[in-house]
Each structure stands twice: as C-alpha cells, then as structure tokens.
Short mmCIF file of C-alpha atoms in Angstrom, two decimals:
data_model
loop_
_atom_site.label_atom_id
_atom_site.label_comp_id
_atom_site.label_asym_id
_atom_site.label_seq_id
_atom_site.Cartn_x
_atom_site.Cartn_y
_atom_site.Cartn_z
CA UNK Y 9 -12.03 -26.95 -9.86
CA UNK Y 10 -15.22 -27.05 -7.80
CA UNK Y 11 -15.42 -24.64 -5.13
CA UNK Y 12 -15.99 -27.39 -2.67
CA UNK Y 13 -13.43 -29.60 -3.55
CA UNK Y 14 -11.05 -26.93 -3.07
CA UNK Y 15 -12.27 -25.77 0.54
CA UNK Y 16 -11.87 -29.95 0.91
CA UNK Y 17 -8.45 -29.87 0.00
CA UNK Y 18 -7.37 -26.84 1.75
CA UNK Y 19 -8.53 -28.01 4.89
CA UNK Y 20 -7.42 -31.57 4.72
CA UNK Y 21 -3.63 -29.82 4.98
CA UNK Y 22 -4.32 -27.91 8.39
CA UNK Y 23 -1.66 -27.76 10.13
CA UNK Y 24 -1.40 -26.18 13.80
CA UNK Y 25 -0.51 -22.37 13.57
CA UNK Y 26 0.72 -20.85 16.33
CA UNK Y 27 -0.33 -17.55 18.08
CA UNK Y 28 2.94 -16.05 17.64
CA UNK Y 29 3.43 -17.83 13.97
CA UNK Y 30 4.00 -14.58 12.16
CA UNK Y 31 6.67 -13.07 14.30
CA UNK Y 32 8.63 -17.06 14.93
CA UNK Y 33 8.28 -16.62 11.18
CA UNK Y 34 9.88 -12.80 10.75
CA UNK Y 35 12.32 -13.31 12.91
CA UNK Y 36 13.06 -16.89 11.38
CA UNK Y 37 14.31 -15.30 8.46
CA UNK Y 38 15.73 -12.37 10.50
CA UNK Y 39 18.35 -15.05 11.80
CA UNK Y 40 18.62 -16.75 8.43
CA UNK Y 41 19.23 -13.17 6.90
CA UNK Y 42 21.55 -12.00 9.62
CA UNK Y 43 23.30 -15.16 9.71
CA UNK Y 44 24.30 -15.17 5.63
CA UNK Y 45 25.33 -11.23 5.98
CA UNK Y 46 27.70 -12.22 9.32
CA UNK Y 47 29.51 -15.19 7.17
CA UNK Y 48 29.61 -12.74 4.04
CA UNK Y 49 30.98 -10.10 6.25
CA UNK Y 50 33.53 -12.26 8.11
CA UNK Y 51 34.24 -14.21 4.45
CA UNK Y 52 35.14 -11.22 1.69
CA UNK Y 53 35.95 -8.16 4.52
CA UNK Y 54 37.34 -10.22 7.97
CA UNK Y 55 36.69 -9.01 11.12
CA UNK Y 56 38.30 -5.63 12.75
CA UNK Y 57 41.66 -7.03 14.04
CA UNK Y 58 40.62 -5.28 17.18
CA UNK Y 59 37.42 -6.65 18.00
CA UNK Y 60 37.80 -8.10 21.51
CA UNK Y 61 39.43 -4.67 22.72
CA UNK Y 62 37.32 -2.89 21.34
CA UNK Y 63 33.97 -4.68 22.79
CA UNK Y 64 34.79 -1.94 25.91
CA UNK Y 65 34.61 0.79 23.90
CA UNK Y 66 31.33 3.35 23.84
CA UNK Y 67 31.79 3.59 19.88
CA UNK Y 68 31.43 0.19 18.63
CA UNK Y 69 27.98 0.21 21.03
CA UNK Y 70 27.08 3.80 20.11
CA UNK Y 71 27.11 2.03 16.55
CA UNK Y 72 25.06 -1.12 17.14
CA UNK Y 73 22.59 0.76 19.61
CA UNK Y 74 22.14 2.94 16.60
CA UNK Y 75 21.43 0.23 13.95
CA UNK Y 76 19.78 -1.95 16.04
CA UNK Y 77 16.86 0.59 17.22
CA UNK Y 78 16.63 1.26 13.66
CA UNK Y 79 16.07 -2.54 12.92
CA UNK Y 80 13.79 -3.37 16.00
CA UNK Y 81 11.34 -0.11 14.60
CA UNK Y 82 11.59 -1.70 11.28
CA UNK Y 83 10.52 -5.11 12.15
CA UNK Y 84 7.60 -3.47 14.25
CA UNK Y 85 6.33 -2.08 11.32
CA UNK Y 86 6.55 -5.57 9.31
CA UNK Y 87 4.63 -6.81 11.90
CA UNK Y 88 2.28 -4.05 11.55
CA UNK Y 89 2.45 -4.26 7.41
CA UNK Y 90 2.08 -7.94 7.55
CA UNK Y 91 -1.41 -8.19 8.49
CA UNK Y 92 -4.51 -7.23 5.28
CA UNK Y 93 -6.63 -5.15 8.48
CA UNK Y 94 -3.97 -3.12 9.77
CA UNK Y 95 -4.62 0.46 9.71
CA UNK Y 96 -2.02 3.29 9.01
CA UNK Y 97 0.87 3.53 11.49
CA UNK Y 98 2.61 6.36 13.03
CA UNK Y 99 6.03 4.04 13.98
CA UNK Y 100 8.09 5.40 11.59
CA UNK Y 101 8.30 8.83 13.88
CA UNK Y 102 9.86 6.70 15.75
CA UNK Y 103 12.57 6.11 13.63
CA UNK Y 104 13.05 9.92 14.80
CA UNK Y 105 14.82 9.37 18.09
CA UNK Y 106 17.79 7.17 16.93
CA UNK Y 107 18.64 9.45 14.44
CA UNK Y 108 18.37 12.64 16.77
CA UNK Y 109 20.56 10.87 19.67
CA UNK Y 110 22.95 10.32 17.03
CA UNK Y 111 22.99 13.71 15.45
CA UNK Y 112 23.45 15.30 18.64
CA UNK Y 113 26.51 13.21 20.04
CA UNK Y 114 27.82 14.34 15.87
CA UNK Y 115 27.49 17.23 16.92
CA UNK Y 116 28.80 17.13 20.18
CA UNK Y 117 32.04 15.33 18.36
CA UNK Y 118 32.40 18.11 15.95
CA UNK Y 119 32.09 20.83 19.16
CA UNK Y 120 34.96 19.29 20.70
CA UNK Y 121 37.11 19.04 17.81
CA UNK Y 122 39.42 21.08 15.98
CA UNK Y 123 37.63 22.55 12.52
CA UNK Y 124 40.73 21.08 10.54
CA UNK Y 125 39.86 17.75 12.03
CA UNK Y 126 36.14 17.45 11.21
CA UNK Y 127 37.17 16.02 7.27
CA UNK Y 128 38.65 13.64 8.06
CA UNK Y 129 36.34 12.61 10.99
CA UNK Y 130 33.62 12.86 9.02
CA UNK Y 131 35.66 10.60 5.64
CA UNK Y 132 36.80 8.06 8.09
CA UNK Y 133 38.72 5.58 6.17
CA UNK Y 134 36.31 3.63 4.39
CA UNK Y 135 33.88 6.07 3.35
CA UNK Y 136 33.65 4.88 -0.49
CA UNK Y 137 33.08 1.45 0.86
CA UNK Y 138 30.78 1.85 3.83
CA UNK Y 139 27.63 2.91 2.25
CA UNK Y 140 27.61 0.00 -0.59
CA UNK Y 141 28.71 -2.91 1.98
CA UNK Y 142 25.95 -2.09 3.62
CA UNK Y 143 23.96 -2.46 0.33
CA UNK Y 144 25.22 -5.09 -0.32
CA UNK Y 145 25.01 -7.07 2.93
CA UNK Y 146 21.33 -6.26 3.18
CA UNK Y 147 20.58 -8.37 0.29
CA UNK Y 148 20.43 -12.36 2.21
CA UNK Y 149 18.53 -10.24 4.54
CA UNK Y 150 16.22 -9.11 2.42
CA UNK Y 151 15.85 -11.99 0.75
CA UNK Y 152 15.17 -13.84 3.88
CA UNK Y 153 12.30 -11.55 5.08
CA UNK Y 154 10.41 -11.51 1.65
CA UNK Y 155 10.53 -15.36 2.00
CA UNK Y 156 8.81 -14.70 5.39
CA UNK Y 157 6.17 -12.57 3.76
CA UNK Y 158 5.08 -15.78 2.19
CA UNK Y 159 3.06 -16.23 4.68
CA UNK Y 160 1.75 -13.13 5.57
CA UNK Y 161 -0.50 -11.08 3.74
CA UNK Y 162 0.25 -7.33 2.99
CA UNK Y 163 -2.37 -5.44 1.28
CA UNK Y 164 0.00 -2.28 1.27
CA UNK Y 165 2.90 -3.79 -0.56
CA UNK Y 166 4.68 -0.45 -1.04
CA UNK Y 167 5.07 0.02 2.64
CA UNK Y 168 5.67 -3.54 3.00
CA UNK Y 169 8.68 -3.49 1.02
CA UNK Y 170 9.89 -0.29 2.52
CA UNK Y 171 10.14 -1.84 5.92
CA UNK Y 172 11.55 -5.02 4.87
CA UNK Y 173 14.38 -2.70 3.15
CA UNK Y 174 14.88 -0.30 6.48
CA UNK Y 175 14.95 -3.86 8.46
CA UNK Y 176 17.50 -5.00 5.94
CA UNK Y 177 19.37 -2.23 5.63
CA UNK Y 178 19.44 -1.39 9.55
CA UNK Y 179 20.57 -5.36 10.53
CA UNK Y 180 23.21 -5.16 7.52
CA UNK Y 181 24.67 -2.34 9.06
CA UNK Y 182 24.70 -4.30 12.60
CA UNK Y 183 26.53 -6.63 11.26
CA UNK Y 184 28.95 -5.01 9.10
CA UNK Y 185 30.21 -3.28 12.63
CA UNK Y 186 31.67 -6.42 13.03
CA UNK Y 187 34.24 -5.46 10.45
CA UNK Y 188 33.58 -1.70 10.51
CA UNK Y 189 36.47 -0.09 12.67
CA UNK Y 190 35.23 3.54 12.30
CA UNK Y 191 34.61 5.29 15.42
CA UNK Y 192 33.04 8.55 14.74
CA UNK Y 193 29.45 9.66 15.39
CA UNK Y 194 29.07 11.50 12.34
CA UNK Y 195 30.78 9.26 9.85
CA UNK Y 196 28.08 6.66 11.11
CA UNK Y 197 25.35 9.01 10.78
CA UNK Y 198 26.71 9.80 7.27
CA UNK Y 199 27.43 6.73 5.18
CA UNK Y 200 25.54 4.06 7.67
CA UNK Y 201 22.48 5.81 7.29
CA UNK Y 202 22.62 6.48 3.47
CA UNK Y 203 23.35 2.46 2.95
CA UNK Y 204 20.21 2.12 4.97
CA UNK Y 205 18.27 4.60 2.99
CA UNK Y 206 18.86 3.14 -0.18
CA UNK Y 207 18.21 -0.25 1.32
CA UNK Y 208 14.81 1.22 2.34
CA UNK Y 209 14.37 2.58 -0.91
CA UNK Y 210 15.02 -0.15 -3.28
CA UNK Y 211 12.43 -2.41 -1.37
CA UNK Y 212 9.91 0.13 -1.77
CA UNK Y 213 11.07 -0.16 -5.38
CA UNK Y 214 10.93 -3.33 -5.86
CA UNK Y 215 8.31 -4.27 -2.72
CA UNK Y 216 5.31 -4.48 -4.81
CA UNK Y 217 6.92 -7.02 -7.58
CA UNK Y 218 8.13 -9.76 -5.08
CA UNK Y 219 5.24 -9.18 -2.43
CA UNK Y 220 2.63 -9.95 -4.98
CA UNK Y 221 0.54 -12.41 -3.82
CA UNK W 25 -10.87 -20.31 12.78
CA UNK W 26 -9.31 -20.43 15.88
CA UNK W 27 -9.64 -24.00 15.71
CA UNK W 28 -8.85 -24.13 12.30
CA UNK W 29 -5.37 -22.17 13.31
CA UNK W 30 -4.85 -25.34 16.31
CA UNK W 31 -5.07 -27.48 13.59
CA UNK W 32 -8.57 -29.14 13.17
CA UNK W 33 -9.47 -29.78 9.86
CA UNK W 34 -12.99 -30.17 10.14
CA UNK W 35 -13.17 -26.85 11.71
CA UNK W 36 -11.37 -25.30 9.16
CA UNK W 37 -13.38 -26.86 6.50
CA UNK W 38 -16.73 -25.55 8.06
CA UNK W 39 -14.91 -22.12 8.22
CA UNK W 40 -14.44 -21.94 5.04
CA UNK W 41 -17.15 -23.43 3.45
CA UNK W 42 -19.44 -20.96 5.57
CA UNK W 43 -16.84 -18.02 4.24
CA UNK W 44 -17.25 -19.17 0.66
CA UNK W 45 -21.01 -17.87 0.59
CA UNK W 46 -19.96 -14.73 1.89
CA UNK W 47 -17.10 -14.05 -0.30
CA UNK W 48 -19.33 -15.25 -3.76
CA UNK W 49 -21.97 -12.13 -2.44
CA UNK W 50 -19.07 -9.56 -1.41
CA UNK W 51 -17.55 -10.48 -4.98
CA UNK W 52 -20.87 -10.14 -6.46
CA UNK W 53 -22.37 -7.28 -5.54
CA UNK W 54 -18.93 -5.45 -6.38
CA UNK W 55 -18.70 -6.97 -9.97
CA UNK W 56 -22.28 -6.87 -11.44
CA UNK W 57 -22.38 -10.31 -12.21
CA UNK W 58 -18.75 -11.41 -14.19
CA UNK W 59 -19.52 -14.93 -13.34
CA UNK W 60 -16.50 -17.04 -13.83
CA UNK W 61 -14.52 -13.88 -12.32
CA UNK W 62 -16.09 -14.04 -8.90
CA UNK W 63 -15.85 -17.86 -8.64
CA UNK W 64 -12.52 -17.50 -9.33
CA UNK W 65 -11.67 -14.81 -6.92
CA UNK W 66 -13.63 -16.71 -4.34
CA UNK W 67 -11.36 -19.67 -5.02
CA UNK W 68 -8.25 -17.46 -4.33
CA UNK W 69 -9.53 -15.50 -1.21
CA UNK W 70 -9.80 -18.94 0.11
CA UNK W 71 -6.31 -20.51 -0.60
CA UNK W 72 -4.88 -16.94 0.83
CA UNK W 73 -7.00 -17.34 3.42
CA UNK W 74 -5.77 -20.83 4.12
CA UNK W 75 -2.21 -20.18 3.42
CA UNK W 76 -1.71 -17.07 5.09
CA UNK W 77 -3.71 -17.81 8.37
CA UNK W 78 -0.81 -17.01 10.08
CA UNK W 79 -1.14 -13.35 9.16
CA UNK W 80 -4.52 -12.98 11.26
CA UNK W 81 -3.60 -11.56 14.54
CA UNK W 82 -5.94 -13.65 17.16
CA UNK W 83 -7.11 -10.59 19.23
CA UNK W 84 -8.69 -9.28 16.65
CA UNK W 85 -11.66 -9.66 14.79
CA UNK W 86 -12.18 -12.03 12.09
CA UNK W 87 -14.68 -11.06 9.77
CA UNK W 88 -12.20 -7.82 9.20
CA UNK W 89 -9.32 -9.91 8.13
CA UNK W 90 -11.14 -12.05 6.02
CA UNK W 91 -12.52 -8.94 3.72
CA UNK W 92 -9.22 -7.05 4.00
CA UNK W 93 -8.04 -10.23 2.31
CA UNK W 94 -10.89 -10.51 -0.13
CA UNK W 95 -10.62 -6.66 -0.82
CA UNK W 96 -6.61 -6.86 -1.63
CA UNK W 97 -8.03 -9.98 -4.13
CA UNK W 98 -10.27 -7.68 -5.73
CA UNK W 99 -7.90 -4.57 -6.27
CA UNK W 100 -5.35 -7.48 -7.50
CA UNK W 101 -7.83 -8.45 -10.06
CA UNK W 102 -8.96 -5.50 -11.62
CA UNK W 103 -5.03 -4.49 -11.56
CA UNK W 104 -4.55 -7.56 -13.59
CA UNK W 105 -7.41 -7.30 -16.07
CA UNK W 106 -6.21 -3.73 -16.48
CA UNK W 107 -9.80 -2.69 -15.52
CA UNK W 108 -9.08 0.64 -13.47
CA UNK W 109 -12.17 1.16 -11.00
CA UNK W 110 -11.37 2.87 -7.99
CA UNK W 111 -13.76 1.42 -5.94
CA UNK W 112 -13.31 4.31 -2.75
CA UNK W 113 -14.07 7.13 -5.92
CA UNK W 114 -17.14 5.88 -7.74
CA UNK W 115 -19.56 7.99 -6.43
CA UNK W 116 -18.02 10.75 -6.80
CA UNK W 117 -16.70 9.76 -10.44
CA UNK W 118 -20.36 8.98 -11.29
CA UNK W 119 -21.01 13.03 -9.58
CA UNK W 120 -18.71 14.50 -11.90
CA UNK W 121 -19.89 12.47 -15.36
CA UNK W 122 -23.22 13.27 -14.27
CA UNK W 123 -22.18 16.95 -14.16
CA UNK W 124 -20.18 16.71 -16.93
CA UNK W 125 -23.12 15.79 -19.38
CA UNK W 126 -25.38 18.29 -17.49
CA UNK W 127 -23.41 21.04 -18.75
CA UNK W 128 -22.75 19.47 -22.20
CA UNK W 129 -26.55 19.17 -22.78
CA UNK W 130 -27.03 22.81 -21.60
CA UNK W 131 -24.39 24.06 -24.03
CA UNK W 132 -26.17 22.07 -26.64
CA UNK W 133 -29.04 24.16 -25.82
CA UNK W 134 -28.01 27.31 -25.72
CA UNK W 135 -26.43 26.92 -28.63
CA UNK W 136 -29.69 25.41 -30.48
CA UNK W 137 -31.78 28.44 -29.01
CA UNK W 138 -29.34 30.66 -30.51
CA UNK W 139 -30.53 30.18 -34.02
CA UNK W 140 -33.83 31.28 -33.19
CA UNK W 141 -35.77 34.71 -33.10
CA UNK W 142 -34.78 36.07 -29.41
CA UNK W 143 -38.40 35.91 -28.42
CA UNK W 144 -39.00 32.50 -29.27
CA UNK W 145 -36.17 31.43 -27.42
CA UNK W 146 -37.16 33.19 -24.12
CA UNK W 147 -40.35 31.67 -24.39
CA UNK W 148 -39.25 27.84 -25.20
CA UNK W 149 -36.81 28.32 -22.13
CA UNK W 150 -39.18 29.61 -19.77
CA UNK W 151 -41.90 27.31 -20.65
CA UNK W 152 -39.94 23.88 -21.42
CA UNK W 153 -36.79 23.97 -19.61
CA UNK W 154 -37.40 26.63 -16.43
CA UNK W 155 -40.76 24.90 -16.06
CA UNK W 156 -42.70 28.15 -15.70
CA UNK W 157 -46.52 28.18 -16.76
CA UNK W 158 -47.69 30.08 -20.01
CA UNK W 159 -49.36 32.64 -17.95
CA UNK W 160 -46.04 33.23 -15.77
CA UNK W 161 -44.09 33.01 -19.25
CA UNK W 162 -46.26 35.95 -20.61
CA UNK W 163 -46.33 38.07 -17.35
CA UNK W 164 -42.50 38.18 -17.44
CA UNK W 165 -41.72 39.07 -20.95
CA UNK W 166 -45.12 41.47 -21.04
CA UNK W 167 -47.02 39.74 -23.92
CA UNK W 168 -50.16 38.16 -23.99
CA UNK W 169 -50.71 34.20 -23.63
CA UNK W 170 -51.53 33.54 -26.90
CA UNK W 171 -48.32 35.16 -28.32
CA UNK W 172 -46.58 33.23 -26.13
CA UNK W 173 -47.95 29.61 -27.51
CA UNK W 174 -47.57 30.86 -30.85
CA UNK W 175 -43.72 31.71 -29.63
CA UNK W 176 -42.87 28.27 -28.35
CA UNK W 177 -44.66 26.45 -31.36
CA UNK W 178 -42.97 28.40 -34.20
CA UNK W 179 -39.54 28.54 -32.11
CA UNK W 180 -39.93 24.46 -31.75
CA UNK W 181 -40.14 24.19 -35.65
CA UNK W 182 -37.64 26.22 -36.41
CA UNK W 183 -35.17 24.16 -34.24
CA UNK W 184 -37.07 21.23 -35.61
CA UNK W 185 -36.03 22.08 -39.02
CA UNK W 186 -32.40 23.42 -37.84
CA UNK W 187 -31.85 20.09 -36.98
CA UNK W 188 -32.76 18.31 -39.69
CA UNK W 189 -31.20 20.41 -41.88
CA UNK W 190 -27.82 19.46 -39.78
#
C-alpha cells in the first residue's frame, strides 16, 4: 500500500477525540471490570449476610479505604504509563502510605490484644480463600483495562502491565469486601495484599505479551 | 493535530502527510538505508499514530509524542527481526570493539617482535610503531644511525619471512 493512500484512509475515519478520551476510556473499562467482578462476587460467594449493619462499622471502611487508595494510585500510574513521552514516575512511593496506615492500626490491633488471640486474628476465617478470590476476581478487571490500552500507547509495557495488575488486583479486592466479612487490620494487610501482589505480578508477567502493539 | 483530535479530516490528513516525511528521515538515518523496512515502519507509526491519538496528552508537546511513538516502532522492529541494536549503547559498543581490536593487534605484535633478535625489535618499535626518528632511535639504545637502519631492515625481513613461513 502506498504511503499516501494510507495517510488518505486513516484520515477519512477521524473521528472527534476528546481531551479527556484516555481517562473516559480507563475508567470505561474500570466500570466494565468492576462491574463483572461485583456480579461474580455476588453470583459464586453471595454477599456478607450482614452487609447493611455492617455499612456503620470502621472495619468494612478501614478495608475499602485501604483498597481503594491502592486502586486510585494504580490507575494514576496507567494514566502516566499510557502515554509513549512519559518519563519515569515516582507514584508508586505512594503506594507507601496505605500500606503504613494499615500496618500501624495491625499493629495497634495486635497491642491491644491478648498474644493467644493474635492467630486467629491474623487466620480469620477465610484465609485459604481470601488471597485467590482476589486473584481470581481481578481477572474481568484486568481484562477490561488491557482492552482500554487499545487505545493508548505504552512504550514501557512491563510497567504498563504492572499497574494494570495493582489496579486489578486493588479494585478486586474492593469488591470482594462486599462478601468479605473479616474484620481485622492485619488479616487484611496479610492475604488482601498478597492477592494484590500477585495480581500486580502476573501483569507484569504477562504485560508485555497482550500490550504489544 | 489538535484539529485532527476535534475531528477534521483534512487536518488530520495534512498532519500526517507532513509527519510522514519526518518519520521516512528519523527511520532512515537510524537504519542505513533497509528500504522496504523504513517504509514500512513509517506506515505503522502512522496507523498508531492515528489509532492511538487518544494517548497524546494535549498540554504537551507534539513533536515528543510523535517520536516516542516512532521510537517504540523501531525497538518493536528490531525486537521482531531479532536484530539486537541497542540504540542508547552504540557508541560506547563501537568504544569497546575499537579497544578490543587495539589490543588484539598489539598482542599480535608483540608476539611477532618476539621472534626476532632483541635489538631489532627495539629498533622496529621505536622507529615504526612509537614513531620516534632514527636519530632519537639510536640516541636511546646508544648505537649509531646506521646500525639502527640496518636493525629495522633485517628485523622487517625476518618477520617478513616468519610470516610466510606461517
């Protein structure tokens, strides 16, 4: 094909790109993602029997604050990632402070309770699940935002994947509080944040393979 | 391109047929001349610069984008043809190999100038690889001129005839 034909047929399909395209598009397939995990989560697990009691209580927000700062950092960084010029980032430090406020109200849990206690605190009752639901929940999310990437254009596609895994993994976890009655600090720093991690680290695994472009 | 992005298609056509020029010599100048290659590379920078318009960030500046693009094309390409050039190395992968056949070639020598009488040696290295004059040559090793030409000739066909005899 002649160069000029093709710059003819590219721009005879211009259609009108908004400013803010690239984050209607991220968070497009945010929703999409979310959306799938919520009706996966409410389909194969249910929803905690206590849910509208328990919308007063500091845990169940202590839990989404927690996931969702880790999933608004992440989606910065897409944003960042997304684009061929952007430079190097320092926003994952970020990720720094949600994990610290956590860790110390852990700690501040396992101060004020009895050392026989802190087992099974820290086990909960759903340990062996917790970590792979969130796995597994992360996947339509995933999914979702590597179908936004279409449209962007990542020239670091390790990175790129890594933060579409942490966002992933991070809104996963939001939503699996929906069915997640475990109220302790440090179980949710424990097995939350290792479904997370390995969400993060299977799309820096397999980031460069689907981001391809 | 700001046009282009509100959706005028002329504009966008006149953006990229001005970008195609630029792209063919970026392309060029990086791949000493693979013709086919760089037309083809300019033909994808453009459809990814088409498609993924959204990706450019309006506050900032264009031209930066538009390489960034072309650049992640390029890696892509040599990644593909399994043609490793790190571009950001060269130089200093050109440095080394430079250096690394400098000190090949002076092994090479010494070992050469090793087969021959001690004094001829001296006197081939100071007069054909130091550089130094025959008068400087003879000052430093205390003979006289002449024994010094007669040193560098004989030494020269002895290594002449080492290496044929190789």
């Amino acid at each position: 094909m002649q160069t000029n034909d093709l710059i003819a047929a590219l721009a005879a399909d211009t259609r009108r790109i908004s400013p803010r395209a690239a984050q209607q598009r991220l968070v497009l397939g945010l929703g999409l993602g979310m959306a799938t995990a919520a009706a996966l989560t409410i389909g194969s697990f249910g929803m905690r029997p206590d849910l509208p009691g328990a919308l007063t209580s500091t845990q169940l927000w202590m839990k989404a604050a927690y996931t969702a700062s880790l999933a608004v950092i992440a989606v910065l960084a897409m944003l960042h990632v997304a684009r061929p010029d952007a430079g190097p980032t320092r926003l994952s430090w970020l990720l720094l402070i949600p994990v610290a406020l956590l860790a110390s109200m852990s700690a501040m849990e396992l101060m004020t309770t009895p050392g026989e206690m802190w087992m099974p605190m820290w086990l909960g009752g759903s340990w062996r699940q917790c970590s792979i639901r969130v796995v597994f929940l992360a996947v339509p999310i995933f999914a979702a935002l590597i179908w936004s990437f279409r449209q962007f254009a990542p020239t670091n596609l390790r990175r790129a994947g890594a933060a579409a895994g942490l966002a992933a993994g991070a809104c996963s976890a939001t939503v699996y509080g929906l069915h997640c009655g475990e109220v302790s600090a440090t179980f949710v720093l424990t097995w939350y944040s290792l479904g997370i991690v390995a969400a993060t680290g299977i799309g820096a695994l397999i980031g460069p393979r689907l981001l391809r472009w | 391109m700001v046009r282009g992005l509100d959706g005028d298609g002329a504009a966008q056509n006149a953006l990229l047929s001005a970008l195609a020029p630029l792209m063919r010599g970026f392309f060029a100048r990086r791949m000493r001349g693979a013709g086919d290659d760089v037309e083809d590379l300019v033909q994808e920078t453009l459809i990814a610069i088409h498609t993924r318009r959204a990706s450019y960030d309006r506050n900032r500046p264009f031209t930066a984008w538009a390489y960034a693009v072309a650049r992640y094309k390029m890696i892509d390409h040599f990644r593909r043809s399994r043609n490793h050039v790190p571009f950001e190395d060269l130089e200093e992968i050109l440095v080394a190999e430079g250096f690394q056949d400098a000190a090949s070639a002076k092994m090479d020598v010494d070992v050469l100038l090793g087969g021959i009488s001690p004094k001829q040696a001296r006197a081939i290295r100071q007069t054909r690889i130091d550089g130094l004059s025959i008068a400087e040559a003879a000052e430093s090793a205390g003979i006289s001129e002449a024994d010094v030409k007669v040193s560098v000739h004989r030494g020269l066909k002895a290594l002449a005839e080492k290496l044929k005899g190789k």
